[in-house]
Amino acid sequence: MKIPNAMLIICYKNNYSRLGYSLSSKRVRVEEKILEHELVPKHELLTKEEAIRVLRELGVRPEQLPWIRASDPVAKLLNAKPGDIIRVIRKSPTAGTSIAYRFVVVG
Amino acid sequence: MVESEKVVKGVKFGILSPEMIRKMSVTAVVTPEVYDENGIPIEGGVMDPRLGVIEPGQRCATCGNTLAQCPGHFGHLELAKPVIHIGFVRHIFMLLKATCHSCNRVKIPEDDVIKYRDLYRRLKDRWPQLANSLVEFIRQKASKALECPHCKARQFKIRLEKPATFIEEGGRGKLYPDVIKQWLSNIPSSDLEVLGLDPETARPEWMIINVLPIPPIAVRPSIVLETGMRAEDDLTHKLVDIIRANEKLKEALNSGAPEIIVEDLWDLLQYHVMTYIDNELPGIPVAKRRSGMPLKTLSQRLKGKEGRFRGNLSGKRVDYSARTVISPDPNLDINEVGVPYEVAMTLTVPEYVTPWNIDKMREYVLNGPYKWPGANYVIDPAGRRLDLRYVKDLKALAESLKPGYIIERHLVNGDIVLFNRQPSLHKMSIMAHRVRVLPGKTFRLHLAVCPPYNADFDGDEMNLHVPQTVEARAEAEELLLVEEHILTPRYGGPIIGGIQDYISGGYLLTLKSTLLTKDQVSDLLATIDYSGEIPEPAIMSPVEAWTGKQIFSLLIPEDFNFIGETRLSSGNLKCTSEECFWDTLLIVKKGKVLAGVIDKTVIGSQQPKSLMHYLISEKGVRFGADFMNKAFKLFLRYIEMVGFTMTLDDIKPDEKALEEAEKVIKDSYSEVHKLIEMFRTGQLEPVPGRTLSETLEIRILDVLARARDDAGSASIRYMSLMNPTYIMARTGARGGNLNITQMSVVLGQQSVRGERIWRGFRGRVLPHFKYGDLSPEARGFVQSSFYKGLSPLEVFFHSAGGREGLVDTAVRTSQSGYMQRRLINALQDLYVEYDMSVRSSYGELVQFRYGEDSVNPKKTAFGKAVDIERIIVKNIGWRMSL
Ligand SMILES: [Mg+2]
Ligand SMILES: [Zn+2]
Ligand SMILES: [Zn+2]
């Protein structure tokens, strides 16, 4: 079996050498998997039409939404560019699910 | 005079240019002399009469106005040599690093400058934060250049020697302020823009002072002492210092003094101007008065808690307020506050005279300022204020009252006032109360409102404010009245509710064994102004007798159902069904208490989902307040009837209990010694993530804690169920099993930082122990109880543990106060829009739906908007699961 990327979680003593692994050889790429993580809510990139509709509904200019950096790992994965709007759908302890929007900014 | 109305669109801050300073100056200050030998201010000195009026009656030499109208006028001082403004040192440093020493351009290629300038202009309005980070990037890039992209000059490293000396390493060495000023004034305005400066309002050469503005006398008034001596303001002293230093420097320059002398004098001028602006600069000596007190200069006037911003703008001292010690009064309503006559006769409410109240108003005026209820001032329709203390004929004045007059009358019963106790950490820290004027010198409040204020009566003081307009009174009554705050938005439960004796009283009244005679019932019902029928007695013969539950039930509405376990329902007294014998399950059906007793979980404050909570949330706060007023009076009357005190004998441990407890402790000691032995011989298995000795400590702590609990419960088992101390612990009125244990059996382990006491000692805590003694008694286990009394060694350990408690309350309050300030500043202007989103005053979205579910926690049971269990009980009086 070929495993391209892996994250190693070891409990108790971190005696890597005994396990025969060298972890320093290659940085483990976990970023591509973050969207699957339980604690990362669902993110969606809005289309232009959707974005305009959402902004009209909320009655705000885009920069009045909370911001997210284009360099944010999730924004990068969605290929979001500054000026885009991302919808975040998250589980909420009070409301079941809740929807929020983020405006993508440079950085 | 027709004045055109102007609207302030914005405020912009900038730096005063020398030209501007000269233009707004009314006189040049030229001499350090302040007064002549007659005490008259010298023209051209810092108290020059043209700088503003100081004495009442005088007319201003500049504007001709009197003291009240003259705003004061600036003067100026021409410095012999420029000095650095200490507040701009960091900006100057940045500019020197980012620009070329030779051509004074920003060290960025021309093309890039244009590119960045365009980008900056586009970002500035819409993305101020991004514009700032762009500027930061440009500054860094420019500072890094080793060679000027414009003139190709090699760049030197600029070093800042605190507080205000710049060194050009490898170049000219020390850069004097005049050189820096020249450099800065050569930077083109177009370059400044990309460095984040606005050349219109903040040219960098203005950061070097060569003309110093002299503030008007109004901001630095001199005061005349009782001795007739004149004492000048700190700022005036400092200004005189500056002028004197300036004069000396000027003389030295004119006489062609050696460079060293000139430099020394220049440094002195720099020092005086620096401390004039900020006298708390690190690394330089503070300027002091002759008495040794540091001078309060410009920066010190603004900074900190007592400074202009926090002390005079964010927070102000106000009129119509009072402060005094508080004390309890169970006869008041929860909505009331007891106000001493003295206070009521000092604080006033302005009231308009109308045809409908004119008789009452005449009465107030007739009573005058020294008889309550009277009035202190009368304001006639022309706005003239009459002080009733000096009115000879009050009768004539009262007769002359007409509608349109305003009477500033004394505080009377029923007036609405705001009542506050610091620290004002939540909205319940300021509530509106109705006044009840009482004899005495303290403010009085109902005991049930102690929890929201976090007040007790060990000397606490509280503040009282009298709203002065009808709008303010209406707002206070509708929004701030105590009853509006019975339910807290923190968890939806009542924060105002039964405490201490109310709980004990309620328990004793509703006990199964409580039977009341007709006399007692009448007495109880009279205290709550009951006017209905007395219910059918529960026992008809041999004498008529009523149960306490019956009396309490009279206060509950007919259509109210409730089922809930009480605090007492635990251990072998646990009740799980309606037929339970122990009477620890409270069952209310159709407004009648059928079974169960009252305790903290039924009527207590800060108990959500309790009978009290549902009564208030379902029947309204008005009913809730009334219910509390009556129920609490009832409970107190009953507890007075039967008597309820605590004595030393209550905590006297039973002989057998003590034996048991002693055995428990002895066993735990041998267990501890066994652990120590295991530790010494290396048999102890370490807990993951802990060292061996940490493991030992954890295990010992665990064993000893268990021993104390076991000893406690062993002795509590022997206590009578009617022991007042035990009743208070069981019902939740005051204290718990731990307190009983500590009083009567064993005090237990004393700790510092969650560890047995050893921190700060080497090897042993006291010379009475061997080095390395790990036994319980050597590390702060107190085997005595408060009843028995502590040995000297035990007292030592106990006070070490007690000290820690004091220290961290002191530390915690300061930390939470700071956090509170920051949170309030961040959140104060957020509001919930009609679409349920939370927005800032700039229209930014903070939350898309308030709390994600747009539920007001005040109207919930513990945060849940819908409580199905409660709906079932409320409607059918019966619950499926217990
Ligand atoms: Mg106190
Ligand atoms: Zn004037
Ligand atoms: Zn250059």
PDB file of C-alpha atoms in Angstrom, chain B residues 150-314:
ATOM      1  CA  HIS B 150      17.874  57.776  -6.312  1.00  0.00           C
ATOM      2  CA  CYS B 151      21.324  59.243  -5.655  1.00  0.00           C
ATOM      3  CA  LYS B 152      23.201  55.962  -5.146  1.00  0.00           C
ATOM      4  CA  ALA B 153      24.682  57.174  -1.843  1.00  0.00           C
ATOM      5  CA  ARG B 154      25.821  54.503   0.557  1.00  0.00           C
ATOM      6  CA  GLN B 155      23.508  54.392   3.589  1.00  0.00           C
ATOM      7  CA  PHE B 156      24.567  54.466   7.207  1.00  0.00           C
ATOM      8  CA  LYS B 157      22.990  52.719  10.109  1.00  0.00           C
ATOM      9  CA  ILE B 158      20.925  55.026  12.298  1.00  0.00           C
ATOM     10  CA  ARG B 159      20.877  54.244  15.989  1.00  0.00           C
ATOM     11  CA  LEU B 160      18.495  55.666  18.573  1.00  0.00           C
ATOM     12  CA  GLU B 161      20.006  56.306  21.943  1.00  0.00           C
ATOM     13  CA  LYS B 162      17.117  56.575  24.351  1.00  0.00           C
ATOM     14  CA  PRO B 163      15.415  58.829  24.947  1.00  0.00           C
ATOM     15  CA  ALA B 164      16.095  61.198  22.040  1.00  0.00           C
ATOM     16  CA  THR B 165      19.601  61.038  20.587  1.00  0.00           C
ATOM     17  CA  PHE B 166      20.144  59.823  17.043  1.00  0.00           C
ATOM     18  CA  ILE B 167      23.524  58.489  15.941  1.00  0.00           C
ATOM     19  CA  GLU B 168      24.501  58.004  12.331  1.00  0.00           C
ATOM     20  CA  GLU B 169      27.033  55.191  12.639  1.00  0.00           C
ATOM     21  CA  GLY B 170      30.012  55.705  10.338  1.00  0.00           C
ATOM     22  CA  GLY B 171      28.605  58.992   9.101  1.00  0.00           C
ATOM     23  CA  ARG B 172      28.201  62.262  10.923  1.00  0.00           C
ATOM     24  CA  GLY B 173      27.935  60.618  14.345  1.00  0.00           C
ATOM     25  CA  LYS B 174      25.476  62.391  16.568  1.00  0.00           C
ATOM     26  CA  LEU B 175      22.697  64.040  14.568  1.00  0.00           C
ATOM     27  CA  TYR B 176      21.701  67.331  16.142  1.00  0.00           C
ATOM     28  CA  PRO B 177      18.048  68.388  16.070  1.00  0.00           C
ATOM     29  CA  ASP B 178      18.718  71.193  13.594  1.00  0.00           C
ATOM     30  CA  VAL B 179      20.383  68.715  11.230  1.00  0.00           C
ATOM     31  CA  ILE B 180      17.462  66.327  11.610  1.00  0.00           C
ATOM     32  CA  LYS B 181      14.991  69.134  11.049  1.00  0.00           C
ATOM     33  CA  GLN B 182      16.791  70.039   7.825  1.00  0.00           C
ATOM     34  CA  TRP B 183      16.784  66.397   6.723  1.00  0.00           C
ATOM     35  CA  LEU B 184      13.097  65.921   7.481  1.00  0.00           C
ATOM     36  CA  SER B 185      12.035  69.139   5.790  1.00  0.00           C
ATOM     37  CA  ASN B 186      13.780  67.971   2.617  1.00  0.00           C
ATOM     38  CA  ILE B 187      11.680  64.809   2.311  1.00  0.00           C
ATOM     39  CA  PRO B 188       9.279  65.447  -0.558  1.00  0.00           C
ATOM     40  CA  SER B 189       5.593  65.366   0.357  1.00  0.00           C
ATOM     41  CA  SER B 190       4.950  62.740  -2.292  1.00  0.00           C
ATOM     42  CA  ASP B 191       7.377  60.380  -0.547  1.00  0.00           C
ATOM     43  CA  LEU B 192       5.758  60.950   2.832  1.00  0.00           C
ATOM     44  CA  GLU B 193       2.454  59.612   1.636  1.00  0.00           C
ATOM     45  CA  VAL B 194       3.790  56.096   1.093  1.00  0.00           C
ATOM     46  CA  LEU B 195       5.347  56.239   4.539  1.00  0.00           C
ATOM     47  CA  GLY B 196       1.905  56.742   6.022  1.00  0.00           C
ATOM     48  CA  LEU B 197       2.160  60.445   6.849  1.00  0.00           C
ATOM     49  CA  ASP B 198      -0.231  63.138   5.720  1.00  0.00           C
ATOM     50  CA  PRO B 199       2.026  65.985   4.561  1.00  0.00           C
ATOM     51  CA  GLU B 200      -0.846  68.452   4.738  1.00  0.00           C
ATOM     52  CA  THR B 201      -1.350  68.108   8.479  1.00  0.00           C
ATOM     53  CA  ALA B 202       1.825  66.409   9.657  1.00  0.00           C
ATOM     54  CA  ARG B 203       5.022  67.523   7.941  1.00  0.00           C
ATOM     55  CA  PRO B 204       7.804  65.622   9.730  1.00  0.00           C
ATOM     56  CA  GLU B 205       9.990  68.701  10.339  1.00  0.00           C
ATOM     57  CA  TRP B 206       7.214  69.898  12.663  1.00  0.00           C
ATOM     58  CA  MET B 207       8.139  67.006  14.920  1.00  0.00           C
ATOM     59  CA  ILE B 208      11.215  69.029  15.842  1.00  0.00           C
ATOM     60  CA  ILE B 209      10.245  71.961  18.018  1.00  0.00           C
ATOM     61  CA  ASN B 210      11.712  75.372  17.374  1.00  0.00           C
ATOM     62  CA  VAL B 211       8.641  77.318  18.434  1.00  0.00           C
ATOM     63  CA  LEU B 212       6.998  76.141  21.616  1.00  0.00           C
ATOM     64  CA  PRO B 213       3.326  76.967  22.205  1.00  0.00           C
ATOM     65  CA  ILE B 214       2.688  78.457  25.658  1.00  0.00           C
ATOM     66  CA  PRO B 215      -0.687  77.226  26.879  1.00  0.00           C
ATOM     67  CA  PRO B 216      -3.256  79.724  28.221  1.00  0.00           C
ATOM     68  CA  ILE B 217      -3.239  80.470  31.930  1.00  0.00           C
ATOM     69  CA  ALA B 218      -6.655  78.824  32.212  1.00  0.00           C
ATOM     70  CA  VAL B 219      -5.040  75.374  31.891  1.00  0.00           C
ATOM     71  CA  ARG B 220      -2.409  76.128  34.535  1.00  0.00           C
ATOM     72  CA  PRO B 221      -4.055  78.445  37.051  1.00  0.00           C
ATOM     73  CA  SER B 222      -2.034  79.625  40.025  1.00  0.00           C
ATOM     74  CA  ILE B 223      -3.598  79.233  43.417  1.00  0.00           C
ATOM     75  CA  VAL B 224      -3.376  81.578  46.373  1.00  0.00           C
ATOM     76  CA  LEU B 225      -2.629  79.771  49.627  1.00  0.00           C
ATOM     77  CA  GLU B 226      -4.146  80.796  52.975  1.00  0.00           C
ATOM     78  CA  THR B 227      -0.801  82.417  53.819  1.00  0.00           C
ATOM     79  CA  GLY B 228      -1.328  84.772  50.899  1.00  0.00           C
ATOM     80  CA  MET B 229       1.510  83.063  49.029  1.00  0.00           C
ATOM     81  CA  ARG B 230       1.024  82.351  45.380  1.00  0.00           C
ATOM     82  CA  ALA B 231       1.569  78.744  44.260  1.00  0.00           C
ATOM     83  CA  GLU B 232       2.076  78.170  40.580  1.00  0.00           C
ATOM     84  CA  ASP B 233       0.935  75.176  38.584  1.00  0.00           C
ATOM     85  CA  ASP B 234       3.509  72.506  37.703  1.00  0.00           C
ATOM     86  CA  LEU B 235       3.242  73.432  34.050  1.00  0.00           C
ATOM     87  CA  THR B 236       4.076  77.056  34.821  1.00  0.00           C
ATOM     88  CA  HIS B 237       7.149  75.946  36.784  1.00  0.00           C
ATOM     89  CA  LYS B 238       8.248  73.803  33.887  1.00  0.00           C
ATOM     90  CA  LEU B 239       7.693  76.600  31.382  1.00  0.00           C
ATOM     91  CA  VAL B 240       9.845  78.933  33.482  1.00  0.00           C
ATOM     92  CA  ASP B 241      12.579  76.260  33.483  1.00  0.00           C
ATOM     93  CA  ILE B 242      12.369  76.025  29.711  1.00  0.00           C
ATOM     94  CA  ILE B 243      12.546  79.781  29.227  1.00  0.00           C
ATOM     95  CA  ARG B 244      15.490  80.063  31.595  1.00  0.00           C
ATOM     96  CA  ALA B 245      17.377  77.289  29.789  1.00  0.00           C
ATOM     97  CA  ASN B 246      16.517  78.913  26.485  1.00  0.00           C
ATOM     98  CA  GLU B 247      17.820  82.299  27.641  1.00  0.00           C
ATOM     99  CA  LYS B 248      21.102  80.767  28.759  1.00  0.00           C
ATOM    100  CA  LEU B 249      21.510  78.962  25.462  1.00  0.00           C
ATOM    101  CA  LYS B 250      20.755  82.138  23.544  1.00  0.00           C
ATOM    102  CA  GLU B 251      23.363  84.072  25.556  1.00  0.00           C
ATOM    103  CA  ALA B 252      25.966  81.369  24.987  1.00  0.00           C
ATOM    104  CA  LEU B 253      25.324  81.408  21.261  1.00  0.00           C
ATOM    105  CA  ASN B 254      25.478  85.179  21.041  1.00  0.00           C
ATOM    106  CA  SER B 255      28.693  85.415  23.016  1.00  0.00           C
ATOM    107  CA  GLY B 256      30.278  82.703  20.894  1.00  0.00           C
ATOM    108  CA  ALA B 257      30.814  80.340  23.797  1.00  0.00           C
ATOM    109  CA  PRO B 258      32.784  77.096  23.234  1.00  0.00           C
ATOM    110  CA  GLU B 259      30.946  74.271  21.535  1.00  0.00           C
ATOM    111  CA  ILE B 260      30.943  72.079  24.630  1.00  0.00           C
ATOM    112  CA  ILE B 261      29.150  74.713  26.653  1.00  0.00           C
ATOM    113  CA  VAL B 262      26.606  75.296  23.900  1.00  0.00           C
ATOM    114  CA  GLU B 263      25.996  71.572  23.620  1.00  0.00           C
ATOM    115  CA  ASP B 264      25.477  71.233  27.369  1.00  0.00           C
ATOM    116  CA  LEU B 265      22.970  74.044  27.419  1.00  0.00           C
ATOM    117  CA  TRP B 266      21.224  72.617  24.372  1.00  0.00           C
ATOM    118  CA  ASP B 267      20.931  69.252  26.115  1.00  0.00           C
ATOM    119  CA  LEU B 268      19.499  70.994  29.153  1.00  0.00           C
ATOM    120  CA  LEU B 269      16.864  72.695  26.986  1.00  0.00           C
ATOM    121  CA  GLN B 270      16.082  69.325  25.385  1.00  0.00           C
ATOM    122  CA  TYR B 271      15.682  67.811  28.856  1.00  0.00           C
ATOM    123  CA  HIS B 272      13.311  70.521  30.032  1.00  0.00           C
ATOM    124  CA  VAL B 273      11.149  70.359  26.903  1.00  0.00           C
ATOM    125  CA  MET B 274      11.059  66.555  27.139  1.00  0.00           C
ATOM    126  CA  THR B 275       9.957  66.494  30.756  1.00  0.00           C
ATOM    127  CA  TYR B 276       7.494  69.296  30.034  1.00  0.00           C
ATOM    128  CA  ILE B 277       5.769  66.900  27.666  1.00  0.00           C
ATOM    129  CA  ASP B 278       6.274  63.648  29.608  1.00  0.00           C
ATOM    130  CA  ASN B 279       7.806  63.412  33.060  1.00  0.00           C
ATOM    131  CA  GLU B 280       7.756  59.623  33.260  1.00  0.00           C
ATOM    132  CA  LEU B 281      10.273  58.869  30.548  1.00  0.00           C
ATOM    133  CA  PRO B 282      12.439  55.805  31.138  1.00  0.00           C
ATOM    134  CA  GLY B 283      16.114  56.456  31.580  1.00  0.00           C
ATOM    135  CA  ILE B 284      16.000  60.154  32.376  1.00  0.00           C
ATOM    136  CA  PRO B 285      15.668  61.755  35.799  1.00  0.00           C
ATOM    137  CA  VAL B 286      12.188  63.049  36.603  1.00  0.00           C
ATOM    138  CA  ALA B 287      11.764  66.759  37.132  1.00  0.00           C
ATOM    139  CA  LYS B 288      10.840  67.404  40.750  1.00  0.00           C
ATOM    140  CA  ARG B 289       9.364  70.194  42.804  1.00  0.00           C
ATOM    141  CA  ARG B 290      11.342  71.602  45.708  1.00  0.00           C
ATOM    142  CA  SER B 291       9.405  69.299  48.002  1.00  0.00           C
ATOM    143  CA  GLY B 292      10.673  66.302  46.028  1.00  0.00           C
ATOM    144  CA  MET B 293       7.285  65.601  44.449  1.00  0.00           C
ATOM    145  CA  PRO B 294       7.582  64.742  40.761  1.00  0.00           C
ATOM    146  CA  LEU B 295       6.028  67.398  38.546  1.00  0.00           C
ATOM    147  CA  LYS B 296       2.734  66.559  36.818  1.00  0.00           C
ATOM    148  CA  THR B 297       3.377  67.598  33.258  1.00  0.00           C
ATOM    149  CA  LEU B 298       1.303  67.304  30.070  1.00  0.00           C
ATOM    150  CA  SER B 299       1.408  63.546  29.614  1.00  0.00           C
ATOM    151  CA  GLN B 300       0.678  62.909  33.290  1.00  0.00           C
ATOM    152  CA  ARG B 301      -2.483  64.989  33.022  1.00  0.00           C
ATOM    153  CA  LEU B 302      -3.879  62.690  30.362  1.00  0.00           C
ATOM    154  CA  LYS B 303      -2.637  59.237  31.327  1.00  0.00           C
ATOM    155  CA  GLY B 304      -4.064  56.635  33.653  1.00  0.00           C
ATOM    156  CA  LYS B 305      -7.082  56.168  35.832  1.00  0.00           C
ATOM    157  CA  GLU B 306      -7.216  59.700  37.207  1.00  0.00           C
ATOM    158  CA  GLY B 307      -6.137  61.233  33.884  1.00  0.00           C
ATOM    159  CA  ARG B 308      -8.253  63.399  31.616  1.00  0.00           C
ATOM    160  CA  PHE B 309      -9.606  60.482  29.590  1.00  0.00           C
ATOM    161  CA  ARG B 310     -10.484  57.881  32.198  1.00  0.00           C
ATOM    162  CA  GLY B 311     -11.028  60.324  35.036  1.00  0.00           C
ATOM    163  CA  ASN B 312     -12.869  63.228  33.429  1.00  0.00           C
ATOM    164  CA  LEU B 313     -14.248  62.092  30.069  1.00  0.00           C
ATOM    165  CA  SER B 314     -15.164  58.388  30.401  1.00  0.00           C
TER     166      SER B 314
END
